[in-house]
């Protein structure tokens, strides 16, 4: 896999134009289906600019993939949906502005679950993304394309978005690093919304240091997102010899395969000299149900904007109001999106608000309190990122079974805290990810610990 | 329990036309999912809800006029438009 450092070394002896051309040849030969739209012409032009010394910045000349729910001016942005199959945004998302300012070369828009609703990228209108380690298996979701393009050497950096695990799951399944930042650290301006109070854009890469670099680029103040915290980020790795106290979350686990590797990693962490203890989070029993109520509730209201009038899928005949909207939405949305809109509509409808939505918001308070208590005792918390190894394509046919695979990742979004998935080895040739969670705005601590563990694992494997 | 009639009603509220087959499939799945949601019945009532995880209150900016998108850019993604406006379906039948 490609790191920023390796790519920069190559740029010392080869032209950026040749390297980018070679990258596109590899993508065009690939079976992974990681990209929905490629930006070859523009990317090669940027590469030429780099060779002429006209492209400057922190990630100048580095090929970056962007998840297709992030708006790119003049470049089709589909959100993995037929509804936006031909939608061309008239503006760039904040994070895309930042990529351009720092000299990045945008390779293309990556495949994803439709409107980011899924755990396997099987709900994409543009076909399933395949796992770079086994093409009969899924790459995870919803940022499956961003995970697979990194695992398959088809980009050096990638942006994903994470509402309930959508960065960490594909990072885990594709053997790469992915970080969901603290809610509010990265502007959501230009992110096509699914569930606003839960989601964040975040960096994905092949090593911890590259994730830190990309986070430095995309974090920052933006007045166009009213939930933006106005903080920037600089990774200084100031923890040096700090003796981290690590808590294992008892309520987050996995199947036998995953647990076996997880326990080995816990032993590694102990042998590195870190203090390890256990912590119980009683509210997590309710977190998954509460998450799906909040997420689908927000989705049902967010996706009301798709009316086939101002943009998106439209019919030739305008017909009458109700018939037109209902027909457009029936044809434009896929099954999972319809299911979630309907679930959210139900949970928010008269008579059920108190039973479901309000209750879910109370659970969010309990989850927050559990995290507060845990972080008063531990620096970081750990768990397996996913409870299972990458699934066979088509293996998870029942929606509720699929939802339950998010059990380890959703509490993080409920608490608004940052969490990173780090590849920690393989079981039967398939990657396993370790989830490292930190307190609000303690990305530095997570990255610092992840960097140490990454080095140690590379040395011991 | 959530019935087929409920599913049609929800679809109508959500403005999504569904077929009979879809209604039957969604009914089974939604019953299954909603019964899982009932785990929340155990949660104590006496807790403040968290609408938002950040302690942010009304965020204001200066009201300064700035350049916005042009009319052509705004209309560029619309299939139906007339005289520089979006054209929508009839509201009164």
XYZ file of C-alpha atoms in Angstrom:
554
model
C 0.000 0.000 0.000
C 1.053 3.562 -0.707
C 2.005 6.099 1.932
C 2.518 9.839 1.541
C 6.216 9.409 2.301
C 6.663 6.701 -0.356
C 4.746 8.769 -2.921
C 6.903 11.819 -2.140
C 10.039 9.695 -2.536
C 8.818 8.571 -5.941
C 8.136 12.178 -6.902
C 11.834 12.836 -6.329
C 12.785 10.609 -9.274
C 9.663 10.411 -11.472
C 7.263 13.000 -12.859
C 3.938 13.406 -11.128
C 2.278 13.099 -14.542
C 3.750 9.609 -15.057
C 2.871 8.491 -11.544
C -0.725 9.674 -11.857
C -1.060 8.090 -15.329
C 0.209 4.822 -13.898
C -2.287 5.104 -11.034
C -5.177 5.540 -13.485
C -3.996 2.514 -15.504
C -4.156 0.481 -12.295
C -7.633 1.811 -11.427
C -8.938 1.094 -14.934
C -7.712 -2.519 -14.728
C -9.124 -3.030 -11.225
C -12.170 -5.173 -10.377
C -12.811 -3.532 -7.015
C -15.419 -1.003 -8.258
C -14.040 1.489 -5.737
C -14.830 4.552 -7.855
C -18.108 5.831 -9.246
C -16.576 8.745 -11.175
C -12.946 9.249 -12.192
C -11.445 12.728 -12.670
C -8.650 11.666 -14.996
C -8.377 14.735 -17.192
C -8.377 17.220 -14.317
C -6.015 15.016 -12.260
C -3.462 14.800 -15.075
C -3.659 18.565 -15.531
C -2.976 19.053 -11.822
C -0.075 16.581 -12.074
C 1.407 18.698 -14.886
C 0.981 21.775 -12.705
C 2.898 19.969 -9.972
C 5.717 19.080 -12.358
C 5.934 22.749 -13.371
C 6.217 23.752 -9.714
C 2.818 25.414 -9.712
C 1.167 23.139 -7.140
C 2.166 23.828 -3.539
C 0.916 22.731 -0.137
C 1.011 20.112 2.561
C -0.165 17.323 0.260
C 0.976 18.722 -3.100
C 0.968 16.084 -5.832
C -0.648 13.414 -3.622
C -3.577 11.489 -5.155
C -6.676 11.716 -2.959
C -10.025 9.911 -3.354
C -13.205 11.622 -2.179
C -16.343 9.809 -1.026
C -19.226 10.518 -3.351
C -21.418 12.192 -0.720
C -18.955 15.096 -0.546
C -19.755 17.899 -3.010
C -17.211 18.630 -5.733
C -17.805 21.638 -7.968
C -18.352 20.569 -11.582
C -17.798 16.881 -10.751
C -20.797 14.559 -10.568
C -21.698 13.703 -6.962
C -24.142 10.806 -6.764
C -24.223 9.745 -3.095
C -24.394 6.205 -4.506
C -27.995 6.863 -5.561
C -30.032 6.887 -8.746
C -31.631 9.997 -7.239
C -28.399 11.954 -7.806
C -27.052 9.968 -10.773
C -26.587 13.127 -12.849
C -26.231 15.748 -10.117
C -23.353 18.185 -10.597
C -22.777 20.410 -7.533
C -22.264 24.124 -8.220
C -19.887 24.422 -5.229
C -17.111 22.589 -3.380
C -17.472 21.190 0.124
C -15.235 22.894 2.715
C -12.984 19.814 2.856
C -12.598 19.825 -0.938
C -11.612 23.511 -0.875
C -8.961 22.566 1.683
C -7.680 19.635 -0.407
C -7.277 21.943 -3.406
C -5.573 24.660 -1.342
C -3.040 22.137 -0.084
C -2.194 20.916 -3.586
C -3.972 17.548 -3.564
C -4.806 15.768 -6.809
C -8.401 14.486 -6.675
C -8.465 11.106 -8.403
C -12.188 10.468 -8.307
C -15.344 9.989 -6.314
C -15.597 6.764 -4.380
C -18.408 4.258 -4.287
C -20.587 4.067 -1.190
C -23.817 2.729 0.226
C -26.737 4.754 -1.094
C -26.904 7.967 0.969
C -24.338 6.316 3.305
C -26.987 3.886 4.559
C -25.295 0.541 4.934
C -22.445 -1.480 6.376
C -21.248 -3.269 3.226
C -21.581 -0.876 0.215
C -24.061 -3.387 -1.220
C -26.836 -0.766 -1.304
C -24.977 1.391 -3.875
C -26.884 2.020 -7.110
C -23.486 1.625 -8.823
C -22.783 -1.926 -7.684
C -20.995 -3.526 -4.754
C -17.370 -2.687 -3.861
C -15.116 -5.717 -3.545
C -12.664 -6.361 -0.759
C -9.021 -5.939 -1.874
C -8.038 -9.026 0.167
C -10.792 -11.290 -1.202
C -12.991 -10.197 -4.088
C -15.828 -12.509 -3.026
C -16.185 -10.413 0.124
C -17.429 -6.890 0.866
C -15.163 -3.919 1.545
C -17.390 -2.681 4.384
C -19.467 0.440 4.344
C -20.659 2.911 3.881
C -17.305 4.404 2.723
C -16.466 1.095 0.993
C -14.896 2.712 -2.066
C -12.601 4.864 0.069
C -11.419 1.807 2.016
C -10.990 -0.394 -1.063
C -9.133 2.198 -3.156
C -6.518 2.486 -0.391
C -6.271 -1.265 0.161
C -5.979 -1.782 -3.598
C -3.259 0.879 -4.215
C -5.694 3.086 -6.121
C -5.117 6.238 -4.013
C -2.781 7.434 -1.264
C -5.317 9.305 0.856
C -9.108 9.167 0.985
C -11.984 11.023 2.588
C -14.880 9.124 4.086
C -17.852 10.078 6.222
C -18.987 8.351 9.389
C -22.537 8.455 10.789
C -22.454 5.186 12.716
C -19.169 3.556 11.681
C -18.953 4.279 7.965
C -15.244 5.204 8.052
C -14.122 2.674 10.661
C -15.917 -0.359 9.206
C -14.354 -0.179 5.702
C -11.000 0.762 7.258
C -11.197 -2.418 9.343
C -12.348 -4.636 6.438
C -9.779 -3.250 3.959
C -6.797 -3.258 6.343
C -6.319 0.530 6.389
C -6.502 3.300 8.983
C -9.633 5.440 9.347
C -10.528 8.152 11.829
C -13.934 9.524 12.756
C -13.094 12.942 14.238
C -14.817 14.586 17.209
C -18.210 15.952 16.187
C -17.596 19.540 15.077
C -13.877 19.306 14.269
C -14.394 19.046 10.503
C -16.904 21.250 8.697
C -19.859 19.403 7.184
C -20.434 22.177 4.628
C -21.013 20.376 1.326
C -21.514 16.938 2.874
C -24.823 15.620 1.563
C -26.641 14.977 4.839
C -27.965 11.700 6.173
C -28.097 12.278 9.975
C -26.630 15.684 10.841
C -26.277 15.287 14.585
C -24.163 12.129 14.214
C -22.012 12.423 11.096
C -18.513 13.685 10.452
C -16.169 13.687 7.474
C -12.870 12.015 8.292
C -9.492 10.912 6.920
C -8.546 7.416 5.706
C -5.047 6.299 4.724
C -2.588 3.412 4.756
C -0.767 4.479 7.924
C -1.468 6.484 11.076
C 0.843 9.352 10.155
C -1.013 9.915 6.852
C -4.357 10.010 8.652
C -2.881 12.718 10.897
C -1.658 14.687 7.865
C -5.065 14.550 6.171
C -6.823 15.542 9.406
C -4.556 18.591 9.643
C -5.704 19.562 6.141
C -9.464 19.163 6.696
C -9.955 20.295 10.326
C -10.647 23.965 10.894
C -13.036 26.812 11.361
C -15.884 27.245 8.889
C -18.789 29.582 9.563
C -20.937 27.823 6.945
C -21.431 24.865 9.301
C -23.126 26.109 12.466
C -22.065 22.959 14.358
C -18.396 23.571 13.562
C -16.306 23.891 16.733
C -13.899 26.383 15.173
C -10.801 24.392 16.130
C -7.851 23.489 13.944
C -5.648 20.438 14.361
C -1.889 19.955 14.388
C -0.319 16.592 15.166
C 2.754 17.077 17.330
C 2.973 13.640 18.926
C 3.641 15.283 22.253
C 2.887 12.139 24.286
C 6.434 10.733 23.911
C 6.963 8.172 26.684
C 3.565 8.794 28.248
C 2.174 5.677 29.907
C -1.342 5.433 28.454
C -4.062 3.881 30.564
C -6.228 1.790 28.243
C -9.761 0.586 29.003
C -11.276 -2.470 27.344
C -15.003 -1.902 26.879
C -16.743 -5.033 28.140
C -19.919 -4.462 26.112
C -18.051 -4.295 22.787
C -16.867 -7.598 21.398
C -16.823 -9.870 18.411
C -17.139 -13.444 17.229
C -14.489 -16.047 17.987
C -12.192 -15.062 15.090
C -12.210 -11.399 16.001
C -11.983 -11.908 19.783
C -9.027 -14.235 19.416
C -6.984 -11.601 17.537
C -8.263 -8.843 19.837
C -6.996 -10.707 22.911
C -3.580 -11.170 21.285
C -3.451 -7.428 20.625
C -4.383 -6.685 24.240
C -1.399 -8.840 25.309
C 0.816 -6.876 22.883
C -0.381 -3.600 24.403
C 0.415 -4.911 27.898
C 3.841 -6.081 26.764
C 4.528 -2.552 25.494
C 4.222 -1.488 29.121
C 0.850 0.249 28.976
C -1.671 -0.095 31.799
C -4.766 -2.008 30.715
C -8.052 -2.385 32.600
C -11.705 -3.207 31.943
C -14.622 -0.826 31.895
C -18.345 -1.476 31.750
C -20.704 0.813 29.810
C -24.265 -0.231 30.769
C -25.957 2.239 28.383
C -24.454 0.500 25.332
C -27.160 -2.145 25.602
C -29.541 0.538 24.286
C -27.150 2.449 22.013
C -27.786 0.544 18.787
C -31.583 0.825 18.978
C -31.332 4.488 19.957
C -28.868 5.149 17.129
C -31.173 3.679 14.485
C -34.097 5.739 15.777
C -32.132 9.011 15.729
C -30.395 8.296 12.415
C -33.543 7.222 10.570
C -35.534 10.064 12.128
C -33.039 12.625 10.877
C -32.843 10.843 7.517
C -36.604 10.926 6.996
C -36.569 14.683 7.392
C -33.282 15.283 5.511
C -34.251 13.243 2.496
C -37.554 15.094 2.151
C -35.575 17.518 -0.041
C -35.513 15.025 -2.919
C -38.611 16.086 -4.794
C -37.422 15.849 -8.397
C -37.922 19.572 -8.917
C -34.746 21.518 -8.130
C -32.201 18.766 -8.761
C -31.939 15.008 -8.853
C -33.972 12.301 -10.559
C -36.987 13.731 -12.389
C -39.825 12.478 -14.560
C -40.759 13.884 -17.970
C -44.322 14.631 -16.941
C -44.888 16.897 -13.956
C -48.339 15.448 -13.100
C -49.882 16.451 -9.751
C -47.949 17.248 -6.565
C -48.435 14.088 -4.502
C -48.290 11.672 -7.432
C -45.168 13.301 -8.868
C -43.175 13.368 -5.605
C -44.209 9.840 -4.629
C -43.294 8.469 -8.049
C -39.934 10.296 -8.202
C -39.001 9.027 -4.734
C -40.225 5.531 -5.480
C -38.004 5.264 -8.577
C -35.077 7.378 -7.360
C -34.444 5.738 -3.984
C -33.244 2.174 -3.447
C -34.750 -0.288 -0.989
C -32.571 0.432 2.069
C -33.114 4.185 1.760
C -36.878 3.683 1.550
C -36.742 1.370 4.557
C -34.876 3.930 6.658
C -37.044 6.863 5.586
C -40.118 4.826 6.519
C -38.643 3.744 9.864
C -37.799 7.345 10.700
C -41.199 8.584 9.582
C -42.824 5.994 11.834
C -40.616 6.749 14.851
C -41.353 10.467 14.572
C -45.063 10.138 13.836
C -47.782 11.264 16.220
C -48.075 9.019 19.246
C -44.627 7.454 18.914
C -42.332 10.446 19.424
C -42.104 9.922 23.201
C -41.783 6.147 22.960
C -38.990 6.147 20.388
C -37.308 9.437 19.472
C -37.355 11.140 22.875
C -36.277 7.884 24.509
C -33.392 7.593 22.072
C -32.246 11.119 22.963
C -32.284 10.103 26.634
C -30.114 7.118 25.791
C -27.705 9.547 24.114
C -27.391 11.298 27.492
C -26.677 7.967 29.202
C -24.057 7.072 26.571
C -22.416 10.474 27.039
C -22.303 9.963 30.807
C -20.795 6.498 30.430
C -18.034 7.928 28.229
C -17.424 10.795 30.689
C -17.043 8.317 33.536
C -14.771 6.017 31.507
C -12.507 8.872 30.365
C -12.127 10.094 33.936
C -10.391 6.781 34.620
C -8.818 5.855 31.259
C -6.957 7.814 28.561
C -8.344 5.722 25.734
C -10.856 2.924 25.261
C -10.454 -0.022 22.907
C -12.596 -2.693 21.257
C -12.684 -4.667 18.035
C -13.888 -2.236 15.314
C -16.225 -4.815 13.778
C -17.693 -7.880 15.493
C -16.868 -10.093 12.483
C -14.451 -10.528 9.573
C -15.466 -9.094 6.146
C -18.699 -10.779 5.037
C -19.260 -12.669 1.808
C -21.103 -10.529 -0.741
C -24.829 -11.163 -0.175
C -24.269 -12.837 3.206
C -26.244 -10.313 5.260
C -29.693 -10.398 3.680
C -31.781 -9.420 6.711
C -31.758 -5.671 7.534
C -31.759 -6.056 11.343
C -28.850 -8.532 11.199
C -26.954 -5.957 9.142
C -27.780 -3.133 11.585
C -26.437 -5.212 14.481
C -22.984 -5.258 12.871
C -22.684 -1.565 13.843
C -22.887 -2.405 17.548
C -19.266 -1.431 18.351
C -19.152 1.694 16.212
C -22.429 3.575 16.893
C -21.833 4.526 20.564
C -18.949 6.704 19.355
C -21.284 8.784 17.154
C -23.860 8.942 19.938
C -21.196 10.411 22.226
C -19.694 12.650 19.530
C -16.215 11.401 20.453
C -13.328 10.594 18.075
C -12.356 6.996 17.238
C -9.818 5.385 14.942
C -9.685 1.933 13.376
C -6.175 0.513 13.195
C -5.286 -2.649 11.261
C -3.874 -5.124 13.783
C -3.208 -8.255 11.767
C -5.105 -10.949 9.917
C -7.305 -13.950 10.559
C -7.331 -16.451 7.649
C -5.933 -13.758 5.360
C -8.619 -11.199 6.256
C -7.798 -7.954 8.101
C -8.904 -7.213 11.660
C -9.292 -3.666 12.982
C -8.830 -2.321 16.500
C -11.066 0.570 17.501
C -9.310 3.219 19.639
C -11.650 5.774 21.225
C -10.685 9.042 22.922
C -12.410 11.893 24.699
C -13.729 14.943 22.803
C -10.970 16.682 20.816
C -8.311 14.200 21.980
C -7.404 13.055 18.456
C -3.772 13.743 19.349
C -3.855 11.106 22.092
C -5.520 8.512 19.832
C -3.063 9.104 16.982
C -0.079 9.054 19.304
C -1.064 5.714 20.808
C -2.037 4.286 17.395
C 1.350 5.300 15.982
C 3.184 3.457 18.774
C 1.035 0.357 18.393
C 1.396 0.452 14.595
C 5.196 0.535 14.888
C 5.200 -2.262 17.446
C 2.904 -4.494 15.378
C 4.961 -3.909 12.210
C 8.055 -5.012 14.139
C 6.465 -8.084 15.716
C 4.613 -9.539 12.689
C -48.232 -4.520 15.888
C -47.449 -2.630 12.723
C -49.903 -3.724 10.010
C -49.795 -3.568 6.209
C -52.242 -0.656 6.430
C -49.749 1.132 8.723
C -47.008 0.578 6.154
C -49.144 2.170 3.412
C -49.892 5.070 5.751
C -46.190 5.602 6.564
C -45.275 5.438 2.867
C -47.926 8.048 2.149
C -46.533 10.341 4.861
C -43.009 9.814 3.497
C -44.245 10.427 -0.086
C -42.929 7.133 -1.408
C -45.138 5.079 -3.709
C -44.842 1.386 -2.828
C -46.145 -1.781 -4.486
C -48.135 -4.491 -2.745
C -45.045 -6.728 -2.692
C -42.950 -3.959 -1.142
C -45.628 -3.268 1.470
C -45.636 -6.927 2.512
C -41.849 -7.124 2.662
C -41.473 -3.823 4.558
C -44.190 -4.861 7.014
C -42.291 -7.999 8.056
C -38.978 -6.165 8.290
C -40.328 -3.128 10.126
C -42.123 -5.305 12.688
C -38.850 -7.081 13.322
C -36.841 -3.850 13.668
C -39.428 -1.995 15.741
C -39.710 -4.918 18.166
C -35.941 -4.611 18.621
C -36.447 -0.895 19.407
C -38.680 -1.929 22.309
C -35.537 -2.634 24.347
C -35.768 1.101 25.098
C -38.846 0.489 27.263
C -36.389 -0.469 30.024
C -34.680 2.937 29.962
C -35.468 5.223 32.883
C -37.678 8.209 32.008
C -36.042 10.668 34.364
C -33.108 11.638 32.116
C -32.530 14.870 30.187
C -32.528 14.224 26.418
C -29.353 15.145 24.474
C -30.295 16.830 21.207
C -26.761 17.786 20.470
C -23.383 16.623 21.783
C -21.565 19.953 21.531
C -22.283 22.684 24.080
C -23.035 25.140 21.256
C -25.730 27.789 21.571
C -27.080 29.926 18.721
C -24.109 30.539 16.464
C -24.314 33.884 14.715
C -22.172 35.575 12.118
C -22.120 39.161 10.923
C -24.850 39.836 8.381
C -22.552 40.804 5.530
C -23.809 40.564 1.941
C -21.721 38.285 -0.225
C -21.740 36.831 -3.708
C -24.142 33.910 -4.119
C -24.590 31.370 -6.892
C -25.894 32.731 -10.188
C -29.415 31.901 -11.338
C -28.023 29.707 -14.118
C -25.903 27.712 -11.676
C -28.864 27.208 -9.359
C -31.133 26.056 -12.185
C -28.517 23.904 -13.916
C -29.581 20.644 -12.218
C -33.338 21.063 -12.739
C -35.108 19.112 -15.490
C -38.140 21.437 -15.591
C -37.602 25.198 -15.690
C -39.273 28.158 -17.319
C -38.346 31.844 -17.620
C -35.546 31.512 -15.067
C -37.693 29.675 -12.503
C -38.012 26.089 -11.301
C -41.156 24.503 -12.619
C -42.933 22.183 -10.174
C -45.980 19.921 -10.323
C -49.501 21.315 -9.892
C -50.443 21.845 -6.261
C -54.201 22.240 -6.807
C -55.807 19.493 -8.883
